[in-house]
Short mmCIF file of C-alpha atoms in Angstrom, two decimals:
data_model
loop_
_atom_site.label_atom_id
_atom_site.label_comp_id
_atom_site.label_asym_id
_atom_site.label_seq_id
_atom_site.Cartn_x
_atom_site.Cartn_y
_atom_site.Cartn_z
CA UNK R 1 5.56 17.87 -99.58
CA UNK R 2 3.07 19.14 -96.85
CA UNK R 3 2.90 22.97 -97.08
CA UNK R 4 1.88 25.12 -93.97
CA UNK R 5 -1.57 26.67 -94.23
CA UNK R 6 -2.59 30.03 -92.83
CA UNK R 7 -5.27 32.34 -93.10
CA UNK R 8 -5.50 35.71 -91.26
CA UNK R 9 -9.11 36.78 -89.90
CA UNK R 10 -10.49 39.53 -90.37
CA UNK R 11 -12.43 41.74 -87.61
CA UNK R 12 -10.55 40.75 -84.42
CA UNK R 13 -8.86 43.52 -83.04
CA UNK R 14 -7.83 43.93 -79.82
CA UNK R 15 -4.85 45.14 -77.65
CA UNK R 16 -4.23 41.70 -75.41
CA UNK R 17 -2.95 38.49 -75.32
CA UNK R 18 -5.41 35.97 -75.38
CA UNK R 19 -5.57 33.13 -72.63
CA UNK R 20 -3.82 31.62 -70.02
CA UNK R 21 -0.16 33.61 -71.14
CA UNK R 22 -1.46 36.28 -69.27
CA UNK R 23 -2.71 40.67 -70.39
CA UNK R 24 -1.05 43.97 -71.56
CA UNK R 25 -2.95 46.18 -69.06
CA UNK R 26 -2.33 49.99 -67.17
CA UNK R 27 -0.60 48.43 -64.15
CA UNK R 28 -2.22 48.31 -61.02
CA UNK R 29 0.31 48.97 -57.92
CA UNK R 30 -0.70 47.38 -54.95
CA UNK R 31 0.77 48.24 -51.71
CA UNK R 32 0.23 44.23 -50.48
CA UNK R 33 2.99 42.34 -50.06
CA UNK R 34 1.93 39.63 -52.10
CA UNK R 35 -1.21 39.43 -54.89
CA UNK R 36 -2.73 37.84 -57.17
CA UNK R 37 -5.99 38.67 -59.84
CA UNK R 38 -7.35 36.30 -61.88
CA UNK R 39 -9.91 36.76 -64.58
CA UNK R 40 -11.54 32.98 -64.93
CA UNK R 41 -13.16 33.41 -68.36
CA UNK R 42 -9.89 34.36 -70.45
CA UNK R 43 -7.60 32.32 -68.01
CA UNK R 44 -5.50 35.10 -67.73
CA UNK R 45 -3.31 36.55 -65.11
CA UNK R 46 -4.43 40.19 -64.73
CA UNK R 47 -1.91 41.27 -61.86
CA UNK R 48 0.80 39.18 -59.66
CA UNK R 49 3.28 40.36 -57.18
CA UNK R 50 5.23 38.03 -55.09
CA UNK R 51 2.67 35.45 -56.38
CA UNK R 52 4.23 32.23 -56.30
CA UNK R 53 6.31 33.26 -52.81
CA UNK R 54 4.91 31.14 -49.90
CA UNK R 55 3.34 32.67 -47.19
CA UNK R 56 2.03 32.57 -43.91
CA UNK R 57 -1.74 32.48 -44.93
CA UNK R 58 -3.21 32.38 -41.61
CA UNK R 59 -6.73 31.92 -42.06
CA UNK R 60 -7.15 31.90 -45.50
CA UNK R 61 -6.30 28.23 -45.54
CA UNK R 62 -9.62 27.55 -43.47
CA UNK R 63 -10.44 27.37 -47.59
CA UNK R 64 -8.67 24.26 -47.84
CA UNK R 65 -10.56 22.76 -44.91
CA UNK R 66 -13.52 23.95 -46.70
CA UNK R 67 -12.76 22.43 -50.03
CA UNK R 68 -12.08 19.03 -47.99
CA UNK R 69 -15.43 19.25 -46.48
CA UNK R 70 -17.08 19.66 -49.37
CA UNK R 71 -15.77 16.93 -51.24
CA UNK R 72 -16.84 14.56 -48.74
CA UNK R 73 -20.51 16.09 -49.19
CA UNK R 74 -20.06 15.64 -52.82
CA UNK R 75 -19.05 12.26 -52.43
CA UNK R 76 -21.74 11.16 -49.89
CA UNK R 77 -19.37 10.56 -47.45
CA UNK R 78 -21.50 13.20 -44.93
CA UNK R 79 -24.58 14.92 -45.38
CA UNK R 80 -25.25 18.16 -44.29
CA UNK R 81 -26.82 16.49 -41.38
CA UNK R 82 -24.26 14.67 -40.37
CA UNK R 83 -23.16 16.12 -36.57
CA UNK R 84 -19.63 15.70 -35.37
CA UNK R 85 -18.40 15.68 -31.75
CA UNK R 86 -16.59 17.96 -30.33
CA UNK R 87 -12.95 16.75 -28.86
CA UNK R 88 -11.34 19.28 -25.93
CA UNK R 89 -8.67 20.10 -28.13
CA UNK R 90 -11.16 21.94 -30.41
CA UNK R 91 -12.67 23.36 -27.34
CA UNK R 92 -9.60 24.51 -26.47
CA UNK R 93 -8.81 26.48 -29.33
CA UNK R 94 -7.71 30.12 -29.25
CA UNK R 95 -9.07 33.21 -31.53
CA UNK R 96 -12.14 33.23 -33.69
CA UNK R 97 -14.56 30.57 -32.61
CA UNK R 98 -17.97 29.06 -32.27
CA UNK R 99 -17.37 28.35 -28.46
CA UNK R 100 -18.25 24.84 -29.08
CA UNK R 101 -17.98 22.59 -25.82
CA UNK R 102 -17.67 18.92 -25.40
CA UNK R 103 -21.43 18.61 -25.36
CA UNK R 104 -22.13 19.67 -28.35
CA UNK R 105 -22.87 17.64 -31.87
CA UNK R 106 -22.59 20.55 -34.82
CA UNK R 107 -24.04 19.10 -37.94
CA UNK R 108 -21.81 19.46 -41.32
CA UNK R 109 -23.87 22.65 -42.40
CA UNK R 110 -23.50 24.45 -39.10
CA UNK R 111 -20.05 23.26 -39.61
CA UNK R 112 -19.31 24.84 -42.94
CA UNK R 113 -21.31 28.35 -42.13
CA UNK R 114 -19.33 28.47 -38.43
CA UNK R 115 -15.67 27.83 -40.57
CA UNK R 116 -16.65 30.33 -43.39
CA UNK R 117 -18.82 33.07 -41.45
CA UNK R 118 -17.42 32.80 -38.31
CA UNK R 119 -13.76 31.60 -39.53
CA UNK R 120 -14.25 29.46 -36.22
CA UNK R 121 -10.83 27.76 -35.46
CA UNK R 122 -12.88 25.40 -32.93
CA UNK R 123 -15.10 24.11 -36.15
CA UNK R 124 -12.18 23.45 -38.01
CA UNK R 125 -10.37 20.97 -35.55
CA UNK R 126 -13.92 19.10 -35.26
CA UNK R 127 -13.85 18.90 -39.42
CA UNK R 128 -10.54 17.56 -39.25
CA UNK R 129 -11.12 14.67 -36.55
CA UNK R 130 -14.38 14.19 -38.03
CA UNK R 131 -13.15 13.62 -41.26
CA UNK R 132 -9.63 12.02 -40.46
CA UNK R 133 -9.32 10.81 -36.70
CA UNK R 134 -6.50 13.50 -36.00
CA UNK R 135 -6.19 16.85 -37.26
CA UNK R 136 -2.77 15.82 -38.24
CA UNK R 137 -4.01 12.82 -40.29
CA UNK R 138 -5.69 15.13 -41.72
CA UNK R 139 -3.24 17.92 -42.90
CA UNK R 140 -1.28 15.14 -44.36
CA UNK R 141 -4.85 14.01 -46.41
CA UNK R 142 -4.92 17.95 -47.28
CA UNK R 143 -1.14 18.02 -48.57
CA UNK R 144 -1.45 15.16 -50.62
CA UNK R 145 -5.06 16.54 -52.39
CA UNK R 146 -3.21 20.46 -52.54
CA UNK R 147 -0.46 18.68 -54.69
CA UNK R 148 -3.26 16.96 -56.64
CA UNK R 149 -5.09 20.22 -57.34
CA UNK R 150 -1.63 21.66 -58.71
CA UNK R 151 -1.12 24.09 -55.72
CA UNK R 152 2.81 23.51 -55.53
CA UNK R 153 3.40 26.18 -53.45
CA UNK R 154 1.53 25.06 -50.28
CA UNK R 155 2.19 22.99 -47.34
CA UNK R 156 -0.30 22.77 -44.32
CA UNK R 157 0.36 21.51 -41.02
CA UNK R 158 -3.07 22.33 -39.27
CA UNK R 159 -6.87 22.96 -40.23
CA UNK R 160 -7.30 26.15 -39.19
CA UNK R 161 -4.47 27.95 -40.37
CA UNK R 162 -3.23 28.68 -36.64
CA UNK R 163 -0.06 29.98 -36.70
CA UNK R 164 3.01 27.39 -36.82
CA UNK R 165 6.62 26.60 -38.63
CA UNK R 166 5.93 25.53 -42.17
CA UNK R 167 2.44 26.10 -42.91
CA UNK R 168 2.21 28.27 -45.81
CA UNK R 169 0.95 28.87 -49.13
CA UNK R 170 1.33 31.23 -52.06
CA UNK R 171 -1.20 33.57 -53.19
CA UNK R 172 -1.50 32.14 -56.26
CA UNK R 173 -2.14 29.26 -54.91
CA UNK R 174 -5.07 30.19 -53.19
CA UNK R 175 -6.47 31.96 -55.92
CA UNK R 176 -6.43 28.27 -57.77
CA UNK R 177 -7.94 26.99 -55.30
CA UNK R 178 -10.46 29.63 -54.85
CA UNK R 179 -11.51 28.78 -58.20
CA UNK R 180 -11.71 24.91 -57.54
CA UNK R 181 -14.45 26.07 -54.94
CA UNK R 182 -16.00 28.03 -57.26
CA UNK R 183 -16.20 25.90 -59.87
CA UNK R 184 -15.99 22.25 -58.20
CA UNK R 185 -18.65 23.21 -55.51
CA UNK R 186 -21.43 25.66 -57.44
CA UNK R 187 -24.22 24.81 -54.59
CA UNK R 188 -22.14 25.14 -51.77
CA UNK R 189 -19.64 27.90 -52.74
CA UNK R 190 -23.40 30.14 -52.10
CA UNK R 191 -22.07 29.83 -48.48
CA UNK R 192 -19.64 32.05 -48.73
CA UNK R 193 -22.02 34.86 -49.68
CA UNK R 194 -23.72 34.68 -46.09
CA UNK R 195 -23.38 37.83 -44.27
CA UNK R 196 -24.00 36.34 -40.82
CA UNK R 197 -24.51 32.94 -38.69
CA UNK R 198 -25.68 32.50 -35.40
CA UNK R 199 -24.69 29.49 -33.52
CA UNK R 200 -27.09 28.87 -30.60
CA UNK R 201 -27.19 32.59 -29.83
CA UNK R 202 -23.45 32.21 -28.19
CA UNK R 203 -21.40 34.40 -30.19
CA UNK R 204 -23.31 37.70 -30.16
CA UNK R 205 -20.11 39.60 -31.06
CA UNK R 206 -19.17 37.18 -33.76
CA UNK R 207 -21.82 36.57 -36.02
CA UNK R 208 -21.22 38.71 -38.84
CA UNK R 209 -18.83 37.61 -41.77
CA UNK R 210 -15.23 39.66 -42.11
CA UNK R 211 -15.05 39.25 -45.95
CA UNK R 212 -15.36 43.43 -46.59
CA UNK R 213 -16.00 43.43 -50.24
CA UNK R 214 -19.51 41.72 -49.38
CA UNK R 215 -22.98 44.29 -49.47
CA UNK R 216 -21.01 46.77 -51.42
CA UNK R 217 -23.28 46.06 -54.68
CA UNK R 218 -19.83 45.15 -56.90
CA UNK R 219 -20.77 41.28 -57.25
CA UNK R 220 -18.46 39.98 -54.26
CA UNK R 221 -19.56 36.37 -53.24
CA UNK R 222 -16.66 35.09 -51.48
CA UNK R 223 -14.65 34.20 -50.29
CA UNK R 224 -12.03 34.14 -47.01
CA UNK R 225 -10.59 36.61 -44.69
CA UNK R 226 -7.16 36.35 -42.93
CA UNK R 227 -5.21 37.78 -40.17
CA UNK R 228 -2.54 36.87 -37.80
CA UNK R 229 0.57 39.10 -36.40
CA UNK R 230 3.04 37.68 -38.81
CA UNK R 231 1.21 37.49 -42.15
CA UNK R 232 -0.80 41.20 -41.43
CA UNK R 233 -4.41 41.09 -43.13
CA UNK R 234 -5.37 39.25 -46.45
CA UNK R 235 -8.14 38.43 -48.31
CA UNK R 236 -9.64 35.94 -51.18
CA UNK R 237 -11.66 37.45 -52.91
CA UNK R 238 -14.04 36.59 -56.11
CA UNK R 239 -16.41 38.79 -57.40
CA UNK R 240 -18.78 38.74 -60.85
CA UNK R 241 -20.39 41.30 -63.01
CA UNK R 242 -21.84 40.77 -65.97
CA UNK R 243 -21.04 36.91 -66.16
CA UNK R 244 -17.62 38.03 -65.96
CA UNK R 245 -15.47 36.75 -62.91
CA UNK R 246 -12.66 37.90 -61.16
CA UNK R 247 -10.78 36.02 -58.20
CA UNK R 248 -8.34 38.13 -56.34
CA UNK R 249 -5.68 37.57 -53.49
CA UNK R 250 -4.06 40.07 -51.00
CA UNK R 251 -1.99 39.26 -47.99
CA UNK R 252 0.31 41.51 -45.99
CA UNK R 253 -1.70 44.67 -45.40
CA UNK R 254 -1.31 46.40 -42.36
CA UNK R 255 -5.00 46.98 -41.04
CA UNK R 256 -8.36 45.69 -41.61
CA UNK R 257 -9.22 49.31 -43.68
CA UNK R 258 -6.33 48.75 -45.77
CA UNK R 259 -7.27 45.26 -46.48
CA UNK R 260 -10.81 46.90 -47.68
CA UNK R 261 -10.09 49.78 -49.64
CA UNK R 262 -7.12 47.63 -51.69
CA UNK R 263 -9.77 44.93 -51.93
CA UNK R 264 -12.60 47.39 -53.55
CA UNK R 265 -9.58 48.74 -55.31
CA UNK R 266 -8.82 45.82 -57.18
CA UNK R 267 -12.12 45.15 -58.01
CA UNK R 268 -13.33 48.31 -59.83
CA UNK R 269 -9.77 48.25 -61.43
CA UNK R 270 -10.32 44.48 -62.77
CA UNK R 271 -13.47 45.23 -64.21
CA UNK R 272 -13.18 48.99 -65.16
CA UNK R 273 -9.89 48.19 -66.78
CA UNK R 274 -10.53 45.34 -68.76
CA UNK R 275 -13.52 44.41 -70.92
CA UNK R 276 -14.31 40.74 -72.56
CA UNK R 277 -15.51 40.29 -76.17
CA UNK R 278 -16.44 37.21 -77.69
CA UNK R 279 -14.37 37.35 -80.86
CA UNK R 280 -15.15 33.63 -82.43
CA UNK R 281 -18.43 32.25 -80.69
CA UNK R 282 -18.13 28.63 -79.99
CA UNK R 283 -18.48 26.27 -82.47
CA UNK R 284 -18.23 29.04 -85.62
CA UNK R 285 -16.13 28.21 -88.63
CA UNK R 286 -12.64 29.76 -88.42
CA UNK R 287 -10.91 28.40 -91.50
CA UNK R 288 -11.42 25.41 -94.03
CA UNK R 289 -8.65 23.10 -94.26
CA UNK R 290 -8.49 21.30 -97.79
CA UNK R 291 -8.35 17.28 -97.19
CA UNK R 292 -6.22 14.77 -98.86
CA UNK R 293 -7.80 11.08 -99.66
CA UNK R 294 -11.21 11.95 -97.59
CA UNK R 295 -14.57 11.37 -98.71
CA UNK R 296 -14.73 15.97 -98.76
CA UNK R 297 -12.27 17.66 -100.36
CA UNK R 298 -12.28 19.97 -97.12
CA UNK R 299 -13.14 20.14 -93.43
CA UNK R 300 -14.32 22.98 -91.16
CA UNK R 301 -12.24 24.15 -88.68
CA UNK R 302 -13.40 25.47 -85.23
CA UNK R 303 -12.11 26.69 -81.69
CA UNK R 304 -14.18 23.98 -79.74
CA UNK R 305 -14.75 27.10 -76.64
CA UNK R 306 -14.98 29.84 -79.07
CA UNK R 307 -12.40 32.75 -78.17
CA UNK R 308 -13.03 35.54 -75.93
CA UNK R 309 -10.21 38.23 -75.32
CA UNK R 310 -9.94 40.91 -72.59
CA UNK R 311 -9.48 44.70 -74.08
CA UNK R 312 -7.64 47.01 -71.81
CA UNK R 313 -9.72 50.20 -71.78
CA UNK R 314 -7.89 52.62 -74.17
CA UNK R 315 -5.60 50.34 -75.54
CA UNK R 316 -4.66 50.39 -79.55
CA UNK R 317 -5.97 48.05 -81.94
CA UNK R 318 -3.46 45.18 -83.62
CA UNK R 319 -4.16 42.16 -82.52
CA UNK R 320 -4.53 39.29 -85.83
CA UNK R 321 -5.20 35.89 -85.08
CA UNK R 322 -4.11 32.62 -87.53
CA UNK R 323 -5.37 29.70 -88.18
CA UNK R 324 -2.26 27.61 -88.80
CA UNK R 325 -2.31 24.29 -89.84
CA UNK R 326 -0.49 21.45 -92.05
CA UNK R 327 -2.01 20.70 -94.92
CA UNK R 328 -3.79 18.92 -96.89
CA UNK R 329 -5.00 17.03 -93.64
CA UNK R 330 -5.37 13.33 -94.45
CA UNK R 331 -8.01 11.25 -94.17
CA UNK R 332 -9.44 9.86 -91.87
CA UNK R 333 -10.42 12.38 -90.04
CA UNK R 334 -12.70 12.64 -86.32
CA UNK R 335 -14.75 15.09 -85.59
CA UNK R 336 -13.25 17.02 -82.50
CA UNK R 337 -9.86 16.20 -84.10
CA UNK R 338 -7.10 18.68 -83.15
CA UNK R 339 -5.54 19.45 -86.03
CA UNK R 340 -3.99 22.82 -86.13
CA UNK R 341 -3.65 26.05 -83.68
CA UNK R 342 -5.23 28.89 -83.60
CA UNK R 343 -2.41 31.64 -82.76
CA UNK R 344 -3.47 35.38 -81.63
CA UNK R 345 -0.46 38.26 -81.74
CA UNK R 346 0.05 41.02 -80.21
CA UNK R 347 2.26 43.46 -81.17
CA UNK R 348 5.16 43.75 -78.61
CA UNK R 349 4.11 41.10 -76.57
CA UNK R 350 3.66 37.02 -77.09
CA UNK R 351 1.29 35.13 -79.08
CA UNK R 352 -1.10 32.42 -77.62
CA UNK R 353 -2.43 29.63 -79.16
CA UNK R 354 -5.79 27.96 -79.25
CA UNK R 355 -6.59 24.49 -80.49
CA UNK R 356 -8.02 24.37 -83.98
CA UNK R 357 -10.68 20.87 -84.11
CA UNK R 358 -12.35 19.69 -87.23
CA UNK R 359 -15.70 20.54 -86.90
CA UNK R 360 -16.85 16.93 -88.01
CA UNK R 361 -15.90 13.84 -89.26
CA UNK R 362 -14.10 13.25 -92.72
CA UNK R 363 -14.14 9.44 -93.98
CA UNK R 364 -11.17 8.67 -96.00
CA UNK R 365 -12.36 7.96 -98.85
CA UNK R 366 -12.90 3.99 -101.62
CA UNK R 367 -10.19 3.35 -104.24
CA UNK R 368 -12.14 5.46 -106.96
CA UNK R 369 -12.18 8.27 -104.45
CA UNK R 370 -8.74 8.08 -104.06
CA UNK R 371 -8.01 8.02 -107.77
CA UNK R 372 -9.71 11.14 -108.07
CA UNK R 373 -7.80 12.60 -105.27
CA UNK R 374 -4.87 11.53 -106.32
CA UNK R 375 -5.68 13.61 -109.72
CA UNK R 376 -7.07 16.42 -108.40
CA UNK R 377 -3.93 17.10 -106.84
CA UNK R 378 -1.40 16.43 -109.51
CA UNK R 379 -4.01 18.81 -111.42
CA UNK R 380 -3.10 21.51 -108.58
CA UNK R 381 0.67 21.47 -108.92
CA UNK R 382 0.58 21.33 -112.82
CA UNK R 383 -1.22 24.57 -112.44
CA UNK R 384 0.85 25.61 -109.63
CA UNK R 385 4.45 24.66 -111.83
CA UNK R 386 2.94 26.51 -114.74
CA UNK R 387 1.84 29.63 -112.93
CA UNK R 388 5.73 29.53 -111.01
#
């Protein structure tokens, strides 16, 4: 009969749940109507209200434009010096703009700086038609890649995030796709650190970038302000300190100062509140799990990303992690292997689990092997019976 293995390790201790099942943590009350705060290393949800409600994101969307833009880069299907013409229905285009004209022929980089510095509504429709024919070719394109990237909450029905019936999306959606950008896009996510673009000198008034949280020396690099009567002020945010990042969303503020001060807010709280330990650096031995009919009579066991945990300042200690497993694990056996979890508790709250992988490869072992195997272990329960 296969017995269940565990062995409790000793040292970690801390007052959180470990990965994507989300923190114990002071609460944070946020007077947005919806939010959403992210901490990317852990996986963990530090803070959600009304996170999964959609929402009139107005243009906080412009990220999804973004992320389509960028792909195509990525995928050589544009360069940065590709230009794009201009069509009189981007011309046309109400609010925040590059006052683009007919004339002109922006290139993809003036592009992305005029969408993400500028949030120009203009740049976006030229994107769109560029990229698709027809802006509404192209929020279909957008739909079906938003469902790919696992953003269920989010329908678009424009580029630009112009108000109209049925375009929405959740916070937490955009914080997942914030993340995409960040991670997906490394080079060009650096664009949404710019603090100002000038487009042929014909903005003077709108050159400099809304995001708030940017120049205020707390590691903000991005990402995308929003505003429009019906969905009040938002922000994505993302900021890093100490390799550590956060990705925030507001929406539903009532003024641009609110939308600042709640975005600072949230910052100092996610990084003053929480701190990240590496508890099991990657590739370390957690356990040894004995083997039945291998070649070794026991394998190393590892977390394959090591385990970091996030410790809410002032919180007890308590936490124990396991390595579970069934055992004795028979050969063969692959290196990278999953063959057990690795399960941190908290008191009072729920466990999380971690893969457990054989650190390398266990050969099951010739007919003599097995033999001895096979004695070894009736050797083990005669000791074991005589012991009971």
């Amino acid at each position: 009969m296969r017995a269940l293995w565990s062995r409790v390790l000793a040292g970690i201790v801390a007052a959180v749940v470990l990965g994507p099942l989300g923190v114990a943590a002071q609460s944070f009350d946020t007077n947005a109507q919806s939010a959403w705060v992210y901490d990317v290393a852990t996986g963990s949800v530090l803070m959600e209200k009304n996170a999964h409600e959609p929402m009139p994101p107005a243009s906080m969307s412009k990220l999804m434009t973004v992320y389509m833009l960028f792909e195509a880069l990525d995928q050589g299907r544009v360069t940065p010096d590709t230009r794009f013409p201009v069509s009189t229905r981007a011309r046309q285009m109400g609010g925040s703009t590059m006052f683009l004209n007919e004339l002109d022929r922006p290139t993809v980089d003036e592009l992305i700086k005029g969408i993400i510095v500028l949030s120009g509504n203009d740049a976006c429709v030229v994107v769109a038609e560029g990229l698709a024919g027809t802006e509404e070719a192209f929020a279909r394109e957008m739909n079906a890649r938003a469902q790919e990237l696992g953003l269920q909450d989010t329908h678009l029905v424009n580029s630009s995030g112009w108000p109209a019936p049925g375009h929405v999306m959740s916070a937490s959606d955009l914080g997942k796709l914030a993340q995409h950008l960040v991670e997906d896009f490394p080079k060009l996510y650096r664009n949404f650190a710019l603090s100002s673009f000038e487009y042929d000198g014909r903005a003077p008034a709108n050159t400099r970038n809304r995001n708030p949280i940017l120049g205020l020396g707390i590691g903000a690099d991005g990402l995308k302000t929003g505003h429009t009567q019906e969905a009040g002020y938002g922000l994505v945010g993302s900021a890093v300190q100490d390799g550590r990042r956060v990705i925030f969303v507001v929406n539903g503020l009532p003024s641009e100062r609110a939308r600042a001060e709640e975005s600072e807010r949230i910052v100092n709280w996610a990084f003053r509140q929480f701190t990240m330990k590496t508890v099991i650096p990657k590739g370390e031995t957690v356990a040894w799990a004995p083997v039945w009919l291998g070649q070794s009579r026991r394998v190393a066991l590892t977390a394959p990303e090591g385990v970091n945990v996030l410790i809410p300042a002032g919180a007890a200690l308590g936490v124990t992690a396991e390595a579970v497993f069934d055992g004795p694990i028979e050969a063969p056996i692959a290196a990278g292997q999953r063959v057990g979890d690795l399960v941190v508790s908290v008191p009072g709250s729920v466990e999380s689990r971690l893969p457990l992988v054989a650190a390398t490869e266990v050969a099951r072992a010739g007919f003599v092997g097995r033999l001895q195997n096979a004695a070894f272990r009736l050797g083990e329960r005669a000791v074991a019976a005589v012991g009971g």
